[in-house]
CSV table of C-alpha atoms in Angstrom, one decimal:
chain,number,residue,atom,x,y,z
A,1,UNK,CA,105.9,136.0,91.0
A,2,UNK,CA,107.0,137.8,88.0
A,3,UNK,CA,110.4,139.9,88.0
A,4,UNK,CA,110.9,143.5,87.1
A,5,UNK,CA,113.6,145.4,85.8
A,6,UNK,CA,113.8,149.3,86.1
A,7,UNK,CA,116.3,151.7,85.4
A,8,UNK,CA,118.4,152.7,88.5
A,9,UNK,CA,118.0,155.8,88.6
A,10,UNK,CA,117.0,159.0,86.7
A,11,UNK,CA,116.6,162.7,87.1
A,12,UNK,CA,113.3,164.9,86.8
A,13,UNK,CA,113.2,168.9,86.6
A,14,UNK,CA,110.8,170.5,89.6
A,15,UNK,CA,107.6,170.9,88.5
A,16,UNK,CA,108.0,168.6,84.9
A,17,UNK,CA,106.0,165.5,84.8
A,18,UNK,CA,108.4,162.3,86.3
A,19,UNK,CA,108.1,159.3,84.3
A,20,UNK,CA,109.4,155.7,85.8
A,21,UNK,CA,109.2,152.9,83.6
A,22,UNK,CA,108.9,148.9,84.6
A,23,UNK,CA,109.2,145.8,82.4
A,24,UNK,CA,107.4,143.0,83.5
A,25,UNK,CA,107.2,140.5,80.7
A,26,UNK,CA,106.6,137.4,82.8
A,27,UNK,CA,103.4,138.8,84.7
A,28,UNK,CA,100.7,136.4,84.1
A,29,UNK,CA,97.1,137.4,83.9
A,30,UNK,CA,96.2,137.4,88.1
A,31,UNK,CA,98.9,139.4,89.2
A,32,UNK,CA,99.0,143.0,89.8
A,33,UNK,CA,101.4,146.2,89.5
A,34,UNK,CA,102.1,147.5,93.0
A,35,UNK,CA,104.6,151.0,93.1
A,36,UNK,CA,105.3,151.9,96.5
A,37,UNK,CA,108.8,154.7,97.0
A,38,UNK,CA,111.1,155.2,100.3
A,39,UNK,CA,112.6,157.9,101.3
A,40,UNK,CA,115.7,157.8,103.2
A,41,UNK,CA,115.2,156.9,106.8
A,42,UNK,CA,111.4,156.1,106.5
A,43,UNK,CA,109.1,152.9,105.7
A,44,UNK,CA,107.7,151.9,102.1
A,45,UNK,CA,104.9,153.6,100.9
A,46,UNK,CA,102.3,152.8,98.6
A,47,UNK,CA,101.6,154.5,95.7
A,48,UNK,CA,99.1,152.9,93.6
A,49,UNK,CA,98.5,149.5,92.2
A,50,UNK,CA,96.5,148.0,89.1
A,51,UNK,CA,95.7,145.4,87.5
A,52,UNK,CA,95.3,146.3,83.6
A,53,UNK,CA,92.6,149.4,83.2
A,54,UNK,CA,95.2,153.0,84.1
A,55,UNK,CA,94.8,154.0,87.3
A,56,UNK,CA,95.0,157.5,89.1
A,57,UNK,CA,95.4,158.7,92.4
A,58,UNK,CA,96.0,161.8,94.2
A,59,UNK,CA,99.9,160.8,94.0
A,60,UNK,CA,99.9,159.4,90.8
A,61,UNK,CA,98.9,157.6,87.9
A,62,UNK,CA,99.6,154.0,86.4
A,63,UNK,CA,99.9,153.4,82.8
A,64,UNK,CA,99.9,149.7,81.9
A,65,UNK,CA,100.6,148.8,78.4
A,66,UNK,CA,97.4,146.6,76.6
A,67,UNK,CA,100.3,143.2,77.1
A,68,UNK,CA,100.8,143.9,80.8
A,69,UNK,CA,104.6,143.7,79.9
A,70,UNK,CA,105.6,146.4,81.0
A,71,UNK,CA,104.1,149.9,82.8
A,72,UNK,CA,104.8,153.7,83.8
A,73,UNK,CA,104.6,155.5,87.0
A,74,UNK,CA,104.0,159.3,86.8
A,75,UNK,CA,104.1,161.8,88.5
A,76,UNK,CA,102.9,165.1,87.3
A,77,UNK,CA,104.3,167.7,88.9
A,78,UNK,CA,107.0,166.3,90.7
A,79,UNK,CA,108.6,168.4,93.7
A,80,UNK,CA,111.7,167.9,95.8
A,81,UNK,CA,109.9,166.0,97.8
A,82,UNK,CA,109.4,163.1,95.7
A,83,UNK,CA,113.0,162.6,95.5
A,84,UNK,CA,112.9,158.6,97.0
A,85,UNK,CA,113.2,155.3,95.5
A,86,UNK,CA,110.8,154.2,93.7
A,87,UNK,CA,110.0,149.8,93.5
A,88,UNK,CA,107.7,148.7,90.9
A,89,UNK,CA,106.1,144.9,91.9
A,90,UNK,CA,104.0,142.4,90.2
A,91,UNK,CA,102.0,140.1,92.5
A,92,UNK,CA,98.9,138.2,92.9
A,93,UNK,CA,97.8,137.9,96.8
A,94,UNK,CA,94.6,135.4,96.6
A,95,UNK,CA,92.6,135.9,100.2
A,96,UNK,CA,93.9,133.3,103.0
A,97,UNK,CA,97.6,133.7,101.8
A,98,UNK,CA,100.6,135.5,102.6
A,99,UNK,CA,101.8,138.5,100.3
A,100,UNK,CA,105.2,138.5,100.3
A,101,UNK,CA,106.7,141.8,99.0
A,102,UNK,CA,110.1,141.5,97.4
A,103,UNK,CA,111.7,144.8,96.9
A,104,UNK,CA,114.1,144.8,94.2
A,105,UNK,CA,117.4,148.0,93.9
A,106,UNK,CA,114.4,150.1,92.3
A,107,UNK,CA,114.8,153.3,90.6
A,108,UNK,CA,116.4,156.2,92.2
A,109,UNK,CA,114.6,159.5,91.3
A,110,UNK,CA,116.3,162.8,92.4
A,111,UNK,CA,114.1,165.6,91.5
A,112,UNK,CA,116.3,168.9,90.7
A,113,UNK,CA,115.6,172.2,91.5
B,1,UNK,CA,94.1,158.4,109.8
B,2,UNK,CA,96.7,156.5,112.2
B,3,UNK,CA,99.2,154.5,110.0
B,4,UNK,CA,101.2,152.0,111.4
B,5,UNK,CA,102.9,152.9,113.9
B,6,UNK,CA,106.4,151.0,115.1
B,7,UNK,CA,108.3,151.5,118.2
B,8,UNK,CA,111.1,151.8,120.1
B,9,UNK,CA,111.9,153.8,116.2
B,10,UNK,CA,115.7,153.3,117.7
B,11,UNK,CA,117.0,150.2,119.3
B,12,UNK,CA,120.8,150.0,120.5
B,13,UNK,CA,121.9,146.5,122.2
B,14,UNK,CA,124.6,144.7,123.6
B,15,UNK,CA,125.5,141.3,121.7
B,16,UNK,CA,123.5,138.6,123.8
B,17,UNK,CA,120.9,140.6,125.2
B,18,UNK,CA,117.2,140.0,124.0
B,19,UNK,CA,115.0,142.5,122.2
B,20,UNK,CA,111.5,143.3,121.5
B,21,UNK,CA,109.7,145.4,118.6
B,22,UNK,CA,106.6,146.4,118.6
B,23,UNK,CA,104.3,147.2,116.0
B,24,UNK,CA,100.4,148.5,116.2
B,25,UNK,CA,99.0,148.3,112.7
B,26,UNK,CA,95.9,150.2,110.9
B,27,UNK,CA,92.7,149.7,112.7
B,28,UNK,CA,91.2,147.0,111.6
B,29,UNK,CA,93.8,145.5,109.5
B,30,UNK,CA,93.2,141.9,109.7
B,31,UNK,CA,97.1,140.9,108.2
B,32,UNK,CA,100.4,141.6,109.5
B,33,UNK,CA,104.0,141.2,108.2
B,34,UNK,CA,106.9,141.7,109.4
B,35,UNK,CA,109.9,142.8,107.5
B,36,UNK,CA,114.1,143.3,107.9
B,37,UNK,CA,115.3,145.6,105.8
B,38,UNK,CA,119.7,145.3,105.7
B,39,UNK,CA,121.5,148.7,104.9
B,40,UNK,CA,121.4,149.3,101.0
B,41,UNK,CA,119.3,146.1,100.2
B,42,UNK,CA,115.7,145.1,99.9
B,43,UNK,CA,113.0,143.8,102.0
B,44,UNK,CA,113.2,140.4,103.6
B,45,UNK,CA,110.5,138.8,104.6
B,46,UNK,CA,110.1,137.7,108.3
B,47,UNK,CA,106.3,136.7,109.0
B,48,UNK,CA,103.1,136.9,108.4
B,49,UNK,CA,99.9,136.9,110.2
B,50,UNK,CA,96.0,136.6,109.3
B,51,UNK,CA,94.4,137.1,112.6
B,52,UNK,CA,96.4,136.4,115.9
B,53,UNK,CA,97.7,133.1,113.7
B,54,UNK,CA,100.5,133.0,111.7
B,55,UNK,CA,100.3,130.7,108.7
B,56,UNK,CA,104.0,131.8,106.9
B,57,UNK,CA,106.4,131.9,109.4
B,58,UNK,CA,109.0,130.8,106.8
B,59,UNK,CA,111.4,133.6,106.6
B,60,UNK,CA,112.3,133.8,110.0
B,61,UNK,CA,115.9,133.4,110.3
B,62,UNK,CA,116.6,131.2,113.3
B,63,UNK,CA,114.9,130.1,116.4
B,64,UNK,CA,116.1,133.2,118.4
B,65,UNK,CA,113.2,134.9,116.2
B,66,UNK,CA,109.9,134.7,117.6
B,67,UNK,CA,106.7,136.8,117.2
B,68,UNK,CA,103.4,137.1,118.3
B,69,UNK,CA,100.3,139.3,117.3
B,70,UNK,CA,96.9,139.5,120.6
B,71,UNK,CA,93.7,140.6,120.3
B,72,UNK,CA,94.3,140.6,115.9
B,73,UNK,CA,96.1,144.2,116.7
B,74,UNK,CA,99.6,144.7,118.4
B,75,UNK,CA,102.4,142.5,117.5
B,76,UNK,CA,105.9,142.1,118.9
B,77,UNK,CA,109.0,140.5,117.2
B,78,UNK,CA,111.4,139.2,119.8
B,79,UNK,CA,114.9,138.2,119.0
B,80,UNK,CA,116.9,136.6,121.3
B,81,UNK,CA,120.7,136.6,122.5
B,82,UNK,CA,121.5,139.3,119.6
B,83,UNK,CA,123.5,139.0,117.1
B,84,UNK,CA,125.7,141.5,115.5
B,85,UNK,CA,124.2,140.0,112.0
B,86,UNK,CA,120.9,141.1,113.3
B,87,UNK,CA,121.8,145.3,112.9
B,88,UNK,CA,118.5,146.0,110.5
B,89,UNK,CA,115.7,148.1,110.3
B,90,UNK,CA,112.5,146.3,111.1
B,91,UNK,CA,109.7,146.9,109.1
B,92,UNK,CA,106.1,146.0,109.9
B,93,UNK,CA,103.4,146.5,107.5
B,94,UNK,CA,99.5,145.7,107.6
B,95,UNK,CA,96.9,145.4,105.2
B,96,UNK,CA,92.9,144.7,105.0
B,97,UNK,CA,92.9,140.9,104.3
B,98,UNK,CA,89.1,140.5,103.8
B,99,UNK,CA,89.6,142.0,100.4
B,100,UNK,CA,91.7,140.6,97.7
B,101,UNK,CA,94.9,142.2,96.6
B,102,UNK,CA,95.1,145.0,99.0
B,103,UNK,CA,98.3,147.4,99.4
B,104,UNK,CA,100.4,146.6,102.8
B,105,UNK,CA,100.9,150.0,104.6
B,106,UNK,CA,104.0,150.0,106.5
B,107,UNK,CA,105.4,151.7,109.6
B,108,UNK,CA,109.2,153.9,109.4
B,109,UNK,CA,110.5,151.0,111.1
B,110,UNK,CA,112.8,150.4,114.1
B,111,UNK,CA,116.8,150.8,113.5
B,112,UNK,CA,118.1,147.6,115.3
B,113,UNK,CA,122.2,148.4,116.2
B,114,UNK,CA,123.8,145.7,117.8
B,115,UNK,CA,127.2,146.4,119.3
């Protein structure tokens, strides 16, 4: 499965839009972008994941560039809340395997008041 | 609704005593992983299971790991004669197999301390 690099961390104001970048430049065409976050003391949880079209949820959205190399997780209006780590992973989990997910260090986002 | 849930969320142990973690996934989740998560570091990979089988059993340290899953719902990790290597958090996780490339939904865990 492709690698990702991300930076390690990085501040966001309350209430700005919080922008996390991922460089993937090895992805190859089946695997997907998954972004999941932890906060201290609790389990990994999913954000959103996509292939190559953007994708938006009620967390977030996904930009992926139109090479796949490389994609941005945003958060719009981020809150104190949203202060976690954040993992960006490429994958491709074809039915009858198992989907191994290999957490990187991530990016540390502390949001400020 | 109900996401997975883990439990005992706290489990402090002698060294040499056995242990058991239990995790109840989504409803209808068909796969099921198991996780160890080391203070400051990533996600290891334990197990996995499609069903009540499990096909990847390839990260499981040692033979004093064992799991099983019944009735393609609960699962228990078991680790026996603890070691004081073995301090984690254990993450379980579940996901709806039937369709491709699904997100795993994990549980908050269960703080393994071994004294």
């Amino acid at each position: 499965d492709a690698k990702t690099t991300q930076p390690p961390s990085m501040d966001c104001a309350e209430g700005r839009a919080a922008n996390l970048p991922c460089n993937h430049s090895t992805i190859s065409g089946n695997e997907y972008v998954y972004w999941y976050r932890q906060i201290h003391s609790q389990g990994p949880q999913y954000i959103i994941h996509g292939l190559k079209n953007n994708e938006t949820n009620e967390m977030a959205s996904l930009i992926i560039t139109e090479d796949r190399k490389s994609s941005t997780l945003i958060l719009p209006h981020a809150t104190l809340r949203d202060t976690a780590v954040y993992y960006c992973i490429v994958l491709k989990t074809p039915l009858g395997t198992g989907n191994q997910f290999y957490f990187g260090t991530g990016t540390s986002l502390t949001v400020i008041p | 609704g109900a996401g997975v849930s883990q439990s005992p969320s706290n489990k402090v142990t002698e060294k040499g005593k056995d242990v058991e973690l239990r995790c109840d996934p989504i409803s209808g989740h068909t796969a099921l992983y198991w996780y160890r998560q080391r203070l400051g570091q990533g996600l290891e990979f334990l197990i996995y299971f499609q069903g009540n089988s499990a096909p990847d059993k390839s990260g499981l340290p040692s033979d004093r790991f064992s799991a099983e899953r019944t009735g393609e719902s609960v699962s228990t990790l078991t680790i026996q004669r603890t070691q004081q290597e073995d301090s984690a958090v254990y993450l379980c996780a579940s996901s709806d197999r039937d369709r491709s490339n699904q997100p795993q939904h994990f549980g908050d865990g269960t703080r393994l301390s071994i004294l």
